[in-house]
PDB file of C-alpha atoms in Angstrom:
ATOM      1  CA  ARG A1009      99.555 119.517  69.658  1.00 40.00           C
ATOM      2  CA  ARG A1010      96.015 118.423  70.151  1.00 43.00           C
ATOM      3  CA  MET A1011      97.103 114.799  70.878  1.00 44.00           C
ATOM      4  CA  GLY A1012      99.387 116.006  73.485  1.00 45.00           C
ATOM      5  CA  THR A1013      96.782 117.753  75.182  1.00 48.00           C
ATOM      6  CA  ASP A1014      94.463 114.676  74.926  1.00 46.00           C
ATOM      7  CA  ALA A1015      97.075 112.606  76.532  1.00 46.00           C
ATOM      8  CA  THR A1016      97.613 114.989  79.224  1.00 48.00           C
ATOM      9  CA  ALA A1017      93.868 115.173  80.072  1.00 40.00           C
ATOM     10  CA  ALA A1018      93.834 111.267  79.947  1.00 40.00           C
ATOM     11  CA  ALA A1019      96.748 110.991  82.335  1.00 44.00           C
ATOM     12  CA  SER A1020      95.131 113.469  84.754  1.00 40.00           C
ATOM     13  CA  ALA A1021      91.770 111.634  84.736  1.00 38.00           C
ATOM     14  CA  ALA A1022      93.751 108.210  85.374  1.00 42.00           C
ATOM     15  CA  ALA A1023      95.350 110.070  88.302  1.00 43.00           C
ATOM     16  CA  VAL A1024      91.970 111.088  89.739  1.00 40.00           C
ATOM     17  CA  VAL A1025      90.755 107.554  89.482  1.00 43.00           C
ATOM     18  CA  ASP A1026      93.812 106.142  91.181  1.00 57.00           C
ATOM     19  CA  THR A1027      93.594 108.630  94.001  1.00 62.00           C
ATOM     20  CA  THR A1028      89.846 107.699  94.612  1.00 62.00           C
ATOM     21  CA  ALA A1029      90.753 104.114  94.373  1.00 65.00           C
ATOM     22  CA  LEU A1030      93.420 104.550  97.088  1.00 74.00           C
ATOM     23  CA  LYS A1031      90.815 105.941  99.380  1.00 77.00           C
ATOM     24  CA  ALA A1032      88.618 102.982  98.952  1.00 80.00           C
ATOM     25  CA  LYS A1033      87.363 100.913 102.061  1.00 89.00           C
ATOM     26  CA  VAL A1034      89.642  97.789 101.798  1.00 91.00           C
ATOM     27  CA  ARG A1035      89.080  94.777 104.232  1.00 92.00           C
ATOM     28  CA  VAL A1036      91.508  91.692 104.341  1.00 91.00           C
ATOM     29  CA  GLU A1037      90.196  88.627 105.712  1.00 90.00           C
ATOM     30  CA  GLU A1038      91.538  85.061 106.154  1.00 88.00           C
ATOM     31  CA  SER A1039      89.104  82.172 105.665  1.00 84.00           C
ATOM     32  CA  LYS A1040      89.247  78.540 105.962  1.00 81.00           C
ATOM     33  CA  SER A1041      87.721  76.013 103.596  1.00 72.00           C
ATOM     34  CA  GLY A1042      86.184  72.663 104.461  1.00 70.00           C
ATOM     35  CA  GLY A1043      89.184  70.880 103.425  1.00 76.00           C
ATOM     36  CA  GLY A1044      91.415  72.856 105.836  1.00 78.00           C
ATOM     37  CA  LYS A1045      92.962  75.031 103.064  1.00 86.00           C
ATOM     38  CA  ARG A1046      93.464  78.596 104.224  1.00 87.00           C
ATOM     39  CA  ALA A1047      92.830  81.652 101.987  1.00 90.00           C
ATOM     40  CA  THR A1048      93.257  85.407 102.152  1.00 91.00           C
ATOM     41  CA  THR A1049      90.313  87.648 100.728  1.00 92.00           C
ATOM     42  CA  ILE A1050      90.636  91.299  99.944  1.00 93.00           C
ATOM     43  CA  ARG A1051      87.510  93.137  99.479  1.00 91.00           C
ATOM     44  CA  GLY A1052      86.728  96.618  98.361  1.00 91.00           C
ATOM     45  CA  LEU A1053      89.013  97.021  95.419  1.00 90.00           C
ATOM     46  CA  SER A1054      87.899  98.026  91.884  1.00 88.00           C
ATOM     47  CA  ARG A1055      88.206  95.320  89.343  1.00 89.00           C
ATOM     48  CA  ASP A1056      91.285  96.870  87.653  1.00 89.00           C
ATOM     49  CA  ALA A1057      92.920  97.685  91.019  1.00 89.00           C
ATOM     50  CA  ALA A1058      92.187  94.059  92.246  1.00 90.00           C
ATOM     51  CA  LYS A1059      93.989  92.684  89.112  1.00 92.00           C
ATOM     52  CA  SER A1060      97.207  94.593  89.659  1.00 91.00           C
ATOM     53  CA  VAL A1061      97.211  93.929  93.339  1.00 91.00           C
ATOM     54  CA  LEU A1062      96.638  90.267  92.770  1.00 93.00           C
ATOM     55  CA  LYS A1063      99.537  90.263  90.134  1.00 92.00           C
ATOM     56  CA  GLU A1064     101.995  92.063  92.879  1.00 91.00           C
ATOM     57  CA  LEU A1065     100.810  89.589  95.657  1.00 91.00           C
ATOM     58  CA  LYS A1066     101.138  86.542  93.778  1.00 91.00           C
ATOM     59  CA  ALA A1067     104.740  87.671  92.727  1.00 91.00           C
ATOM     60  CA  ALA A1068     105.789  88.841  96.291  1.00 88.00           C
ATOM     61  CA  LEU A1069     104.149  85.767  98.157  1.00 87.00           C
ATOM     62  CA  SER A1070     104.864  83.004  95.507  1.00 90.00           C
ATOM     63  CA  VAL A1071     101.288  81.727  95.720  1.00 91.00           C
ATOM     64  CA  GLY A1072      98.283  81.371  93.502  1.00 92.00           C
ATOM     65  CA  GLY A1073      95.279  83.475  93.620  1.00 92.00           C
ATOM     66  CA  ARG A1074      92.399  84.762  91.472  1.00 92.00           C
ATOM     67  CA  VAL A1075      89.979  87.769  91.265  1.00 93.00           C
ATOM     68  CA  ASN A1076      86.433  86.209  91.776  1.00 90.00           C
ATOM     69  CA  ALA A1077      83.143  87.211  90.081  1.00 89.00           C
ATOM     70  CA  ARG A1078      82.454  90.055  92.774  1.00 89.00           C
ATOM     71  CA  GLY A1079      85.785  91.413  92.286  1.00 88.00           C
ATOM     72  CA  ASP A1080      87.342  90.325  95.392  1.00 91.00           C
ATOM     73  CA  VAL A1081      91.015  89.246  95.392  1.00 93.00           C
ATOM     74  CA  GLU A1082      91.493  85.560  96.807  1.00 92.00           C
ATOM     75  CA  VAL A1083      95.048  84.696  97.542  1.00 92.00           C
ATOM     76  CA  GLN A1084      96.047  81.067  98.703  1.00 91.00           C
ATOM     77  CA  GLY A1085      97.283  80.866 102.211  1.00 88.00           C
ATOM     78  CA  ALA A1086      96.936  82.768 105.324  1.00 86.00           C
ATOM     79  CA  HIS A1087      98.706  85.994 104.406  1.00 88.00           C
ATOM     80  CA  ALA A1088      96.471  88.673 105.904  1.00 87.00           C
ATOM     81  CA  GLU A1089      99.193  90.585 107.787  1.00 86.00           C
ATOM     82  CA  ILE A1090     101.597  90.813 104.758  1.00 87.00           C
ATOM     83  CA  CYS A1091      98.558  91.829 102.407  1.00 90.00           C
ATOM     84  CA  LEU A1092      97.627  94.420 104.705  1.00 88.00           C
ATOM     85  CA  ILE A1093     101.295  95.919 104.773  1.00 88.00           C
ATOM     86  CA  ARG A1094     101.662  95.618 101.084  1.00 89.00           C
ATOM     87  CA  LEU A1095      98.273  97.509 100.443  1.00 90.00           C
ATOM     88  CA  GLN A1096      99.203 100.191 102.985  1.00 88.00           C
ATOM     89  CA  LYS A1097     102.663 100.691 101.219  1.00 87.00           C
ATOM     90  CA  ALA A1098     100.842 100.872  97.937  1.00 87.00           C
ATOM     91  CA  GLY A1099      99.100 103.937  99.181  1.00 88.00           C
ATOM     92  CA  TYR A1100      95.638 102.493 100.209  1.00 88.00           C
ATOM     93  CA  SER A1101      94.544 104.659 103.205  1.00 83.00           C
ATOM     94  CA  ASP A1102      91.595 102.608 104.732  1.00 87.00           C
ATOM     95  CA  VAL A1103      92.903  99.123 104.902  1.00 88.00           C
ATOM     96  CA  ARG A1104      91.946  96.822 107.828  1.00 88.00           C
ATOM     97  CA  LEU A1105      91.823  93.257 108.971  1.00 87.00           C
ATOM     98  CA  ALA A1106      88.486  91.819 109.089  1.00 85.00           C
ATOM     99  CA  GLY A1107      86.644  88.550 110.147  1.00 79.00           C
ATOM    100  CA  GLY A1108      88.918  87.583 112.940  1.00 70.00           C
ATOM    101  CA  ALA A1109      92.178  88.108 111.060  1.00 65.00           C
ATOM    102  CA  GLY A1110      93.097  90.789 113.544  1.00 63.00           C
ATOM    103  CA  ALA A1111      92.741  88.547 116.367  1.00 63.00           C
ATOM    104  CA  VAL A1112      95.789  86.428 115.404  1.00 56.00           C
ATOM    105  CA  LYS A1113      98.464  86.056 117.967  1.00 64.00           C
ATOM    106  CA  ALA A1114     102.160  86.890 117.686  1.00 65.00           C
ATOM    107  CA  PRO A1115     103.735  86.295 114.298  1.00 68.00           C
ATOM    108  CA  ALA A1116     105.613  83.084 113.686  1.00 68.00           C
ATOM    109  CA  TRP A1117     109.425  83.048 113.940  1.00 67.00           C
ATOM    110  CA  ASN A1118     109.532  82.671 110.090  1.00 71.00           C
ATOM    111  CA  ALA A1119     107.054  85.342 109.332  1.00 75.00           C
ATOM    112  CA  PRO A1120     108.216  88.119 106.896  1.00 78.00           C
ATOM    113  CA  GLN A1121     110.381  90.915 108.640  1.00 83.00           C
ATOM    114  CA  GLU A1122     107.537  93.395 107.706  1.00 82.00           C
ATOM    115  CA  VAL A1123     104.884  91.445 109.700  1.00 81.00           C
ATOM    116  CA  ARG A1124     107.326  90.943 112.572  1.00 83.00           C
ATOM    117  CA  ASP A1125     108.077  94.740 112.766  1.00 87.00           C
ATOM    118  CA  ARG A1126     104.518  95.650 112.683  1.00 83.00           C
ATOM    119  CA  ALA A1127     103.694  93.163 115.575  1.00 83.00           C
ATOM    120  CA  ALA A1128     106.599  94.636 117.525  1.00 87.00           C
ATOM    121  CA  ALA A1129     105.337  98.312 116.988  1.00 89.00           C
ATOM    122  CA  GLN A1130     101.902  97.230 118.138  1.00 86.00           C
ATOM    123  CA  LYS A1131     103.254  95.746 121.287  1.00 89.00           C
ATOM    124  CA  GLN A1132     105.310  98.843 122.041  1.00 93.00           C
ATOM    125  CA  ALA A1133     102.233 100.973 121.412  1.00 94.00           C
ATOM    126  CA  ALA A1134     100.065  98.751 123.583  1.00 93.00           C
ATOM    127  CA  LYS A1135     102.868  99.046 126.313  1.00 94.00           C
ATOM    128  CA  ALA A1136     103.177 102.610 126.078  1.00 95.00           C
ATOM    129  CA  ALA A1137      99.280 103.049 126.301  1.00 95.00           C
ATOM    130  CA  ALA A1138      99.299 100.754 129.551  1.00 95.00           C
ATOM    131  CA  GLY A1139     101.933 103.041 130.937  1.00 95.00           C
ATOM    132  CA  LYS A1140     100.106 106.224 130.296  1.00 96.00           C
ATOM    133  CA  ARG A1141      96.946 104.666 131.918  1.00 95.00           C
ATOM    134  CA  ALA A1142      98.983 103.517 134.917  1.00 95.00           C
ATOM    135  CA  GLU A1143     100.555 107.059 135.333  1.00 95.00           C
ATOM    136  CA  LYS A1144      97.144 108.522 134.990  1.00 93.00           C
ATOM    137  CA  ALA A1145      95.853 106.347 137.831  1.00 92.00           C
ATOM    138  CA  ARG A1146      98.977 107.240 139.979  1.00 91.00           C
ATOM    139  CA  VAL A1147      98.220 110.999 139.595  1.00 90.00           C
ATOM    140  CA  ALA A1148      94.529 110.424 140.300  1.00 88.00           C
ATOM    141  CA  ALA A1149      95.419 108.485 143.488  1.00 87.00           C
ATOM    142  CA  ARG A1150      97.859 111.152 144.630  1.00 88.00           C
ATOM    143  CA  ALA A1151      95.349 114.035 144.098  1.00 89.00           C
ATOM    144  CA  PRO A1152      94.314 115.827 147.385  1.00 88.00           C
ATOM    145  CA  ALA A1153      90.646 114.843 147.262  1.00 87.00           C
ATOM    146  CA  ALA A1154      91.581 111.024 146.534  1.00 87.00           C
ATOM    147  CA  VAL A1155      93.888 111.020 149.506  1.00 87.00           C
ATOM    148  CA  ALA A1156      91.302 112.733 151.780  1.00 88.00           C
ATOM    149  CA  ALA A1157      88.727 110.007 150.631  1.00 89.00           C
ATOM    150  CA  LYS A1158      90.998 107.128 151.319  1.00 89.00           C
ATOM    151  CA  MET A1159      92.025 108.575 154.740  1.00 90.00           C
ATOM    152  CA  LEU A1160      88.319 109.075 155.543  1.00 91.00           C
ATOM    153  CA  ALA A1161      87.415 105.422 154.392  1.00 92.00           C
ATOM    154  CA  GLN A1162      90.451 104.126 156.770  1.00 92.00           C
ATOM    155  CA  LEU A1163      88.979 106.285 159.702  1.00 91.00           C
ATOM    156  CA  ARG A1164      85.437 104.793 159.016  1.00 92.00           C
ATOM    157  CA  ALA A1165      86.816 101.306 159.038  1.00 93.00           C
ATOM    158  CA  SER A1166      88.823 101.974 162.363  1.00 92.00           C
ATOM    159  CA  GLU A1167      85.586 103.547 163.973  1.00 92.00           C
ATOM    160  CA  GLN A1168      83.597 100.360 163.162  1.00 93.00           C
ATOM    161  CA  LEU A1169      86.397  98.113 164.735  1.00 91.00           C
ATOM    162  CA  GLU A1170      86.386 100.261 167.705  1.00 90.00           C
ATOM    163  CA  ILE A1171      82.470 100.173 168.130  1.00 91.00           C
ATOM    164  CA  ALA A1172      82.491  96.368 167.772  1.00 90.00           C
ATOM    165  CA  LYS A1173      85.112  96.177 170.592  1.00 87.00           C
ATOM    166  CA  LEU A1174      83.063  98.338 172.899  1.00 88.00           C
ATOM    167  CA  ARG A1175      79.910  96.114 172.194  1.00 89.00           C
ATOM    168  CA  ARG A1176      81.715  92.857 173.148  1.00 87.00           C
ATOM    169  CA  SER A1177      81.097  91.573 176.492  1.00 84.00           C
ATOM    170  CA  ASP A1178      84.278  89.786 176.976  1.00 87.00           C
ATOM    171  CA  VAL A1179      86.457  92.815 176.774  1.00 84.00           C
ATOM    172  CA  PRO A1180      87.902  94.194 180.093  1.00 89.00           C
ATOM    173  CA  ARG A1181      86.603  97.513 181.396  1.00 87.00           C
ATOM    174  CA  ALA A1182      90.177  99.062 181.122  1.00 89.00           C
ATOM    175  CA  GLU A1183      90.468  98.018 177.521  1.00 89.00           C
ATOM    176  CA  LYS A1184      86.989  99.332 176.904  1.00 88.00           C
ATOM    177  CA  ALA A1185      87.895 102.692 178.246  1.00 90.00           C
ATOM    178  CA  LEU A1186      90.807 102.900 176.051  1.00 90.00           C
ATOM    179  CA  ALA A1187      88.673 101.913 173.122  1.00 90.00           C
ATOM    180  CA  GLN A1188      86.423 104.561 174.002  1.00 91.00           C
ATOM    181  CA  GLU A1189      89.057 107.136 174.029  1.00 92.00           C
ATOM    182  CA  LYS A1190      90.359 105.947 170.681  1.00 92.00           C
ATOM    183  CA  LEU A1191      86.856 106.046 169.271  1.00 91.00           C
ATOM    184  CA  ASP A1192      86.338 109.661 170.339  1.00 93.00           C
ATOM    185  CA  ARG A1193      89.667 110.685 168.691  1.00 92.00           C
ATOM    186  CA  ILE A1194      88.698 108.861 165.516  1.00 91.00           C
ATOM    187  CA  GLN A1195      85.288 110.550 165.315  1.00 91.00           C
ATOM    188  CA  ARG A1196      87.053 113.932 165.949  1.00 91.00           C
ATOM    189  CA  ARG A1197      89.393 113.228 162.973  1.00 90.00           C
ATOM    190  CA  ILE A1198      86.294 112.182 160.877  1.00 89.00           C
ATOM    191  CA  ALA A1199      84.455 115.464 161.813  1.00 90.00           C
ATOM    192  CA  GLU A1200      87.619 117.371 161.060  1.00 87.00           C
ATOM    193  CA  ALA A1201      87.939 115.609 157.597  1.00 82.00           C
ATOM    194  CA  GLY A1202      84.369 116.706 156.934  1.00 78.00           C
ATOM    195  CA  GLY A1203      82.856 113.246 156.928  1.00 63.00           C
TER     196      GLY A1203
END
């Protein structure tokens, strides 16, 4: 009986350690060595978690790798996106691309399906956000205050054109009289608009 209780306590303690490890701040970074070889580095994991993650990634990606002296996972090749997805699926909540790995363009045609799906979801989210911003701008432009401001700006521009026409010496008198009438109408509308 006592052994069963101890085993249960040990299992619950391991579960607590696992949940705190899953909340760790994990960063995935791609780097390039002097010889042109690319590597993916995962920082922020405990040593035990790093060993298990490395084992899973090596099997999933069919690449080599190691846990270095600082406890960082180093995987051969540029696999930041797939490592990020695998870590998120494993339950790590705070996983992000770091060091320029997030600035990578669209995935290659032969990238894993998970990476292509993530890129498509990001593209769709960006398109939706742009649509929301455009709709917000359209609504703001149709607001009564915005319409009145635009009309006032147009009236002021017309006023300046008519004033310039009246100042010119090469305009006939009849045309100047018409311009003066138009200027009076524009100024009345500006006064009515509150400008």
